[in-house]
Short mmCIF file of C-alpha atoms in Angstrom, two decimals:
data_model
loop_
_atom_site.label_atom_id
_atom_site.label_comp_id
_atom_site.label_asym_id
_atom_site.label_seq_id
_atom_site.Cartn_x
_atom_site.Cartn_y
_atom_site.Cartn_z
CA SER A 444 -48.48 42.18 -58.35
CA GLY A 445 -45.35 41.50 -56.26
CA VAL A 446 -43.24 44.13 -58.82
CA CYS A 447 -46.04 46.68 -58.41
CA ALA A 448 -45.94 46.33 -54.76
CA ARG A 449 -42.48 46.65 -54.44
CA ALA A 450 -42.33 49.66 -56.72
CA ILE A 451 -45.08 51.65 -54.47
CA MET A 452 -42.94 50.72 -51.52
CA MET A 453 -39.99 52.29 -52.85
CA MET A 454 -41.69 55.17 -54.05
CA ARG A 455 -43.29 56.08 -50.67
CA ARG A 456 -39.78 55.34 -49.14
CA GLN A 457 -38.41 57.90 -51.52
CA LEU A 458 -41.11 60.70 -50.76
CA SER A 459 -40.76 60.16 -47.21
CA VAL A 460 -36.76 61.02 -47.51
CA CYS A 461 -37.47 63.75 -49.54
CA VAL A 462 -40.16 65.12 -47.25
CA LEU A 463 -37.66 64.81 -44.31
CA LEU A 464 -34.69 66.49 -45.96
CA LEU A 465 -37.02 69.29 -47.43
CA LEU A 466 -38.00 69.61 -43.95
CA LEU A 467 -34.49 69.94 -42.50
CA LEU A 468 -33.25 72.13 -44.94
CA ALA A 469 -36.36 74.40 -44.37
CA GLY A 470 -35.56 74.59 -40.82
CA GLN A 471 -31.88 75.39 -41.01
CA GLN A 472 -33.03 78.22 -43.26
CA ALA A 473 -35.42 79.60 -41.26
CA ALA A 474 -32.69 80.04 -38.48
CA ALA A 475 -30.61 81.62 -41.11
CA LYS A 476 -32.92 83.78 -43.33
CA LYS A 477 -36.53 85.30 -43.46
CA TYR A 478 -38.15 84.78 -46.42
CA ALA A 479 -40.51 86.85 -47.79
CA ALA A 480 -42.68 84.41 -50.01
CA ILE A 481 -42.98 80.99 -51.09
CA PHE A 482 -44.05 79.87 -54.57
CA ASN A 483 -45.17 76.04 -54.63
CA PHE A 484 -45.28 73.74 -57.76
CA GLY A 485 -46.43 70.30 -57.99
CA ASP A 486 -49.62 67.61 -58.15
CA SER A 487 -52.23 66.51 -55.86
CA LEU A 488 -49.78 65.99 -52.89
CA VAL A 489 -49.63 70.05 -52.46
CA ASP A 490 -52.92 70.99 -54.39
CA ALA A 491 -54.32 73.87 -51.95
CA GLY A 492 -57.27 73.83 -53.88
CA ASN A 493 -56.63 75.13 -57.38
CA LEU A 494 -58.73 71.78 -58.96
CA VAL A 495 -62.11 73.55 -57.19
CA VAL A 496 -61.59 76.64 -57.80
CA ASP A 497 -63.60 76.90 -60.94
CA GLY A 498 -66.55 74.77 -59.25
CA ILE A 499 -66.40 71.63 -57.36
CA PRO A 500 -67.28 68.14 -59.21
CA GLU A 501 -69.91 66.25 -58.09
CA TYR A 502 -67.65 63.20 -58.31
CA LEU A 503 -64.69 65.07 -56.69
CA ALA A 504 -64.01 63.17 -53.25
CA THR A 505 -61.46 65.77 -52.05
CA ALA A 506 -64.03 68.13 -52.13
CA LYS A 507 -66.11 66.77 -49.05
CA LEU A 508 -65.76 65.85 -45.43
CA PRO A 509 -63.85 63.89 -44.12
CA TYR A 510 -61.42 66.05 -46.17
CA GLY A 511 -60.06 69.02 -44.64
CA MET A 512 -61.99 68.21 -41.26
CA THR A 513 -59.06 68.10 -38.74
CA TYR A 514 -57.51 71.56 -39.22
CA PHE A 515 -60.14 73.96 -41.34
CA GLY A 516 -63.42 72.28 -40.34
CA TYR A 517 -64.06 72.25 -44.09
CA PRO A 518 -62.94 70.76 -47.42
CA THR A 519 -60.57 73.05 -48.85
CA GLY A 520 -59.67 70.64 -52.20
CA ARG A 521 -56.64 69.59 -50.32
CA CYS A 522 -55.88 66.08 -50.90
CA SER A 523 -55.65 65.59 -46.87
CA ASP A 524 -57.77 65.50 -43.65
CA GLY A 525 -55.99 68.95 -42.60
CA ARG A 526 -52.60 70.81 -43.95
CA LEU A 527 -50.27 69.46 -46.50
CA VAL A 528 -46.65 69.41 -46.38
CA VAL A 529 -46.14 73.05 -47.65
CA ASP A 530 -48.44 74.31 -45.15
CA PHE A 531 -46.11 73.31 -42.44
CA ILE A 532 -43.32 74.89 -44.09
CA ALA A 533 -44.71 78.22 -44.84
CA GLN A 534 -45.83 78.22 -40.92
CA GLU A 535 -42.55 77.08 -40.04
CA LEU A 536 -41.49 80.24 -41.79
CA GLY A 537 -43.46 82.83 -40.33
CA LEU A 538 -45.58 82.89 -43.35
CA PRO A 539 -49.81 82.49 -44.09
CA LEU A 540 -50.70 79.59 -45.83
CA LEU A 541 -50.36 79.81 -49.40
CA PRO A 542 -53.50 80.67 -51.73
CA PRO A 543 -54.04 78.51 -54.60
CA SER A 544 -52.83 80.31 -57.64
CA LYS A 545 -56.07 80.48 -58.99
CA ALA A 546 -57.94 81.86 -55.95
CA ARG A 547 -60.12 84.75 -56.49
CA ASN A 548 -59.77 87.96 -54.42
CA ALA A 549 -56.52 86.80 -52.99
CA THR A 550 -53.35 88.73 -52.50
CA PHE A 551 -50.08 86.87 -53.18
CA HIS A 552 -47.47 89.30 -52.26
CA HIS A 553 -46.23 86.42 -49.67
CA GLY A 554 -46.09 83.57 -52.70
CA ALA A 555 -48.61 81.05 -54.37
CA ASN A 556 -49.18 77.60 -54.61
CA PHE A 557 -49.80 76.87 -58.33
CA ALA A 558 -49.69 73.14 -57.54
CA ILE A 559 -53.01 71.20 -59.17
CA THR A 560 -54.51 67.78 -58.68
CA GLY A 561 -53.69 65.76 -62.00
CA ALA A 562 -50.18 67.65 -62.90
CA THR A 563 -47.87 66.46 -64.77
CA ALA A 564 -44.55 66.86 -65.53
CA LEU A 565 -44.26 66.25 -69.33
CA ASP A 566 -47.04 68.39 -71.08
CA THR A 567 -50.03 66.89 -72.90
CA SER A 568 -48.36 66.60 -76.57
CA TYR A 569 -46.04 64.29 -75.33
CA PHE A 570 -48.53 61.65 -74.21
CA VAL A 571 -50.77 62.59 -77.35
CA ALA A 572 -47.61 61.63 -79.44
CA LYS A 573 -47.55 58.16 -77.62
CA GLY A 574 -50.96 57.42 -78.35
CA LEU A 575 -51.92 58.42 -74.23
CA GLY A 576 -54.04 61.54 -74.61
CA LYS A 577 -56.90 59.66 -73.10
CA THR A 578 -55.22 58.22 -70.29
CA VAL A 579 -53.65 61.05 -68.87
CA TRP A 580 -55.66 63.88 -66.87
CA ASN A 581 -53.27 66.98 -67.12
CA SER A 582 -55.00 69.86 -65.69
CA GLY A 583 -51.28 71.88 -65.37
CA SER A 584 -48.01 70.56 -66.24
CA LEU A 585 -44.83 71.75 -64.28
CA HIS A 586 -44.65 74.13 -67.62
CA THR A 587 -47.78 75.31 -67.45
CA GLN A 588 -47.72 76.15 -63.73
CA ILE A 589 -44.52 78.28 -64.92
CA LYS A 590 -46.72 80.02 -67.06
CA TRP A 591 -49.12 80.51 -64.41
CA LEU A 592 -46.10 82.44 -62.31
CA GLN A 593 -45.14 84.51 -65.33
CA GLU A 594 -48.88 85.65 -65.35
CA MET A 595 -48.92 86.62 -61.99
CA LYS A 596 -46.18 88.96 -62.09
CA PRO A 597 -48.15 92.07 -62.52
CA LYS A 598 -49.78 91.31 -59.62
CA ILE A 599 -47.23 90.93 -57.15
CA CYS A 600 -44.99 93.90 -58.01
CA SER A 601 -44.99 96.37 -60.66
CA SER A 602 -41.51 96.15 -62.12
CA PRO A 603 -39.19 93.71 -63.38
CA GLU A 604 -36.68 95.01 -60.36
CA GLU A 605 -39.21 94.81 -57.82
CA CYS A 606 -39.92 91.12 -58.92
CA ARG A 607 -36.30 90.43 -58.93
CA GLY A 608 -36.26 91.57 -55.55
CA LEU A 609 -39.09 89.66 -54.13
CA PHE A 610 -37.66 86.25 -55.79
CA ARG A 611 -34.41 86.63 -54.46
CA ARG A 612 -36.16 86.28 -50.87
CA SER A 613 -38.58 83.79 -51.82
CA LEU A 614 -38.53 79.91 -51.47
CA PHE A 615 -39.38 78.14 -54.27
CA ILE A 616 -40.64 74.43 -54.00
CA VAL A 617 -40.97 72.01 -57.23
CA GLY A 618 -42.99 69.29 -55.42
CA GLU A 619 -43.60 65.77 -56.22
CA PHE A 620 -44.02 65.23 -59.84
CA GLY A 621 -44.20 61.91 -62.37
CA GLY A 622 -46.47 59.62 -60.44
CA ASN A 623 -49.31 60.90 -62.61
CA ASP A 624 -46.85 60.73 -65.87
CA TYR A 625 -46.24 56.84 -64.92
CA ASN A 626 -49.71 56.13 -64.49
CA SER A 627 -50.28 57.10 -67.92
CA PRO A 628 -49.01 54.44 -69.64
CA LEU A 629 -49.75 52.17 -66.86
CA PHE A 630 -53.41 52.95 -67.19
CA ALA A 631 -53.27 52.02 -70.33
CA PHE A 632 -51.74 48.23 -69.90
CA ARG A 633 -48.78 49.15 -71.24
CA PRO A 634 -45.34 47.34 -70.53
CA LEU A 635 -43.39 47.89 -67.61
CA GLU A 636 -40.80 48.09 -69.87
CA GLU A 637 -42.31 51.28 -71.57
CA VAL A 638 -43.06 53.03 -68.41
CA HIS A 639 -39.10 52.82 -67.56
CA GLU A 640 -38.71 54.93 -70.83
CA PHE A 641 -40.76 57.87 -69.06
CA VAL A 642 -38.47 58.30 -66.37
CA GLY A 643 -35.19 60.11 -68.61
CA ASP A 644 -37.82 62.30 -70.19
CA VAL A 645 -39.89 63.20 -66.60
CA VAL A 646 -36.23 63.68 -65.14
CA ASN A 647 -35.19 66.02 -67.88
CA SER A 648 -38.51 68.06 -67.70
CA ILE A 649 -38.29 68.44 -64.38
CA GLY A 650 -34.71 69.99 -64.51
CA GLU A 651 -35.33 72.32 -67.50
CA GLY A 652 -38.35 73.63 -65.30
CA ILE A 653 -36.24 74.29 -63.01
CA GLU A 654 -34.20 76.13 -64.86
CA VAL A 655 -36.80 78.36 -66.33
CA ILE A 656 -37.82 79.18 -62.72
CA LYS A 657 -33.94 80.28 -62.24
CA ARG A 658 -33.53 82.39 -65.52
CA ALA A 659 -37.41 83.80 -65.22
CA CYS A 660 -37.23 84.90 -61.31
CA ILE A 661 -33.87 84.37 -59.73
CA HIS A 662 -31.38 85.36 -62.54
CA VAL A 663 -28.53 83.54 -60.43
CA SER A 664 -25.43 81.55 -62.23
CA PRO A 665 -26.19 77.91 -61.22
CA ARG A 666 -23.69 76.54 -58.34
CA PRO A 667 -21.17 73.62 -58.51
CA PRO A 668 -23.28 70.57 -57.37
CA ALA A 669 -20.97 70.24 -54.44
CA CYS A 670 -22.32 73.77 -53.07
CA ARG A 671 -25.47 72.74 -52.94
CA SER A 672 -27.18 72.46 -49.30
CA ILE A 673 -28.01 68.76 -49.56
CA ILE A 674 -24.51 67.67 -50.66
CA LYS A 675 -23.06 70.17 -47.50
CA ILE A 676 -24.90 68.45 -45.16
CA SER A 677 -24.03 65.13 -45.65
CA LEU A 678 -19.86 66.22 -45.68
CA PRO A 679 -17.97 65.61 -42.44
CA ALA A 680 -16.66 68.91 -41.12
CA GLY A 681 -13.53 70.13 -42.66
CA ALA A 682 -14.63 69.03 -46.19
CA LEU A 683 -15.51 72.37 -47.08
CA ASP A 684 -13.31 75.04 -48.69
CA ASP A 685 -13.46 79.06 -47.95
CA ARG A 686 -16.62 79.35 -50.51
CA SER A 687 -18.38 76.53 -48.21
CA CYS A 688 -17.99 73.84 -51.23
CA ARG A 689 -16.52 70.43 -51.60
CA SER A 690 -12.84 71.09 -51.37
#
């Protein structure tokens, strides 16, 4: 319908803006600081192969050509004919492409990609409680991916202090989440009014996930909103105080 078409167009525009801002910020950070690692979370837009690690389902188109043909020469499990946005960011920062977190015999000292196709911001129990357990294909929600990071810590550092040192020099990317959450009620033909009710819960779940990552990995106090880079780059000259925050 026209409503759905407009919604899809708006989502694509928002995604384009987010990608542009992310690339801009990554470029600015690269000039000022050398990151030691990247830890990425998300769904099919940034899945580097986690879905296919345990075997390639026959029906999965992304495990076959032409996926992967323009850069790798073979399918990698990425939903792309080549690299993903997170791949370009890693290369721009002088880091190797992030291995899927489920990859066997991989080294994760420069980071890992926890994203997996079908991921949601909300846990499966949320959808089950709404009678949508059969319409959500949740292979690893945001909070599940954070648990995978916690389980990986012993593989990349030998002590909590070493982990904190690495994470303080790492870039954490919480990528696209929400599309699969909204698909669940849409695929069940629920009214749009009910789909809209998911938005607040999705946003809250993503925010909670970011806070968990900060507490578990970085141990920093949250900055005032006007100290954030995305705010600072939009302010005119002379609008910042001596802490580089909005005065």
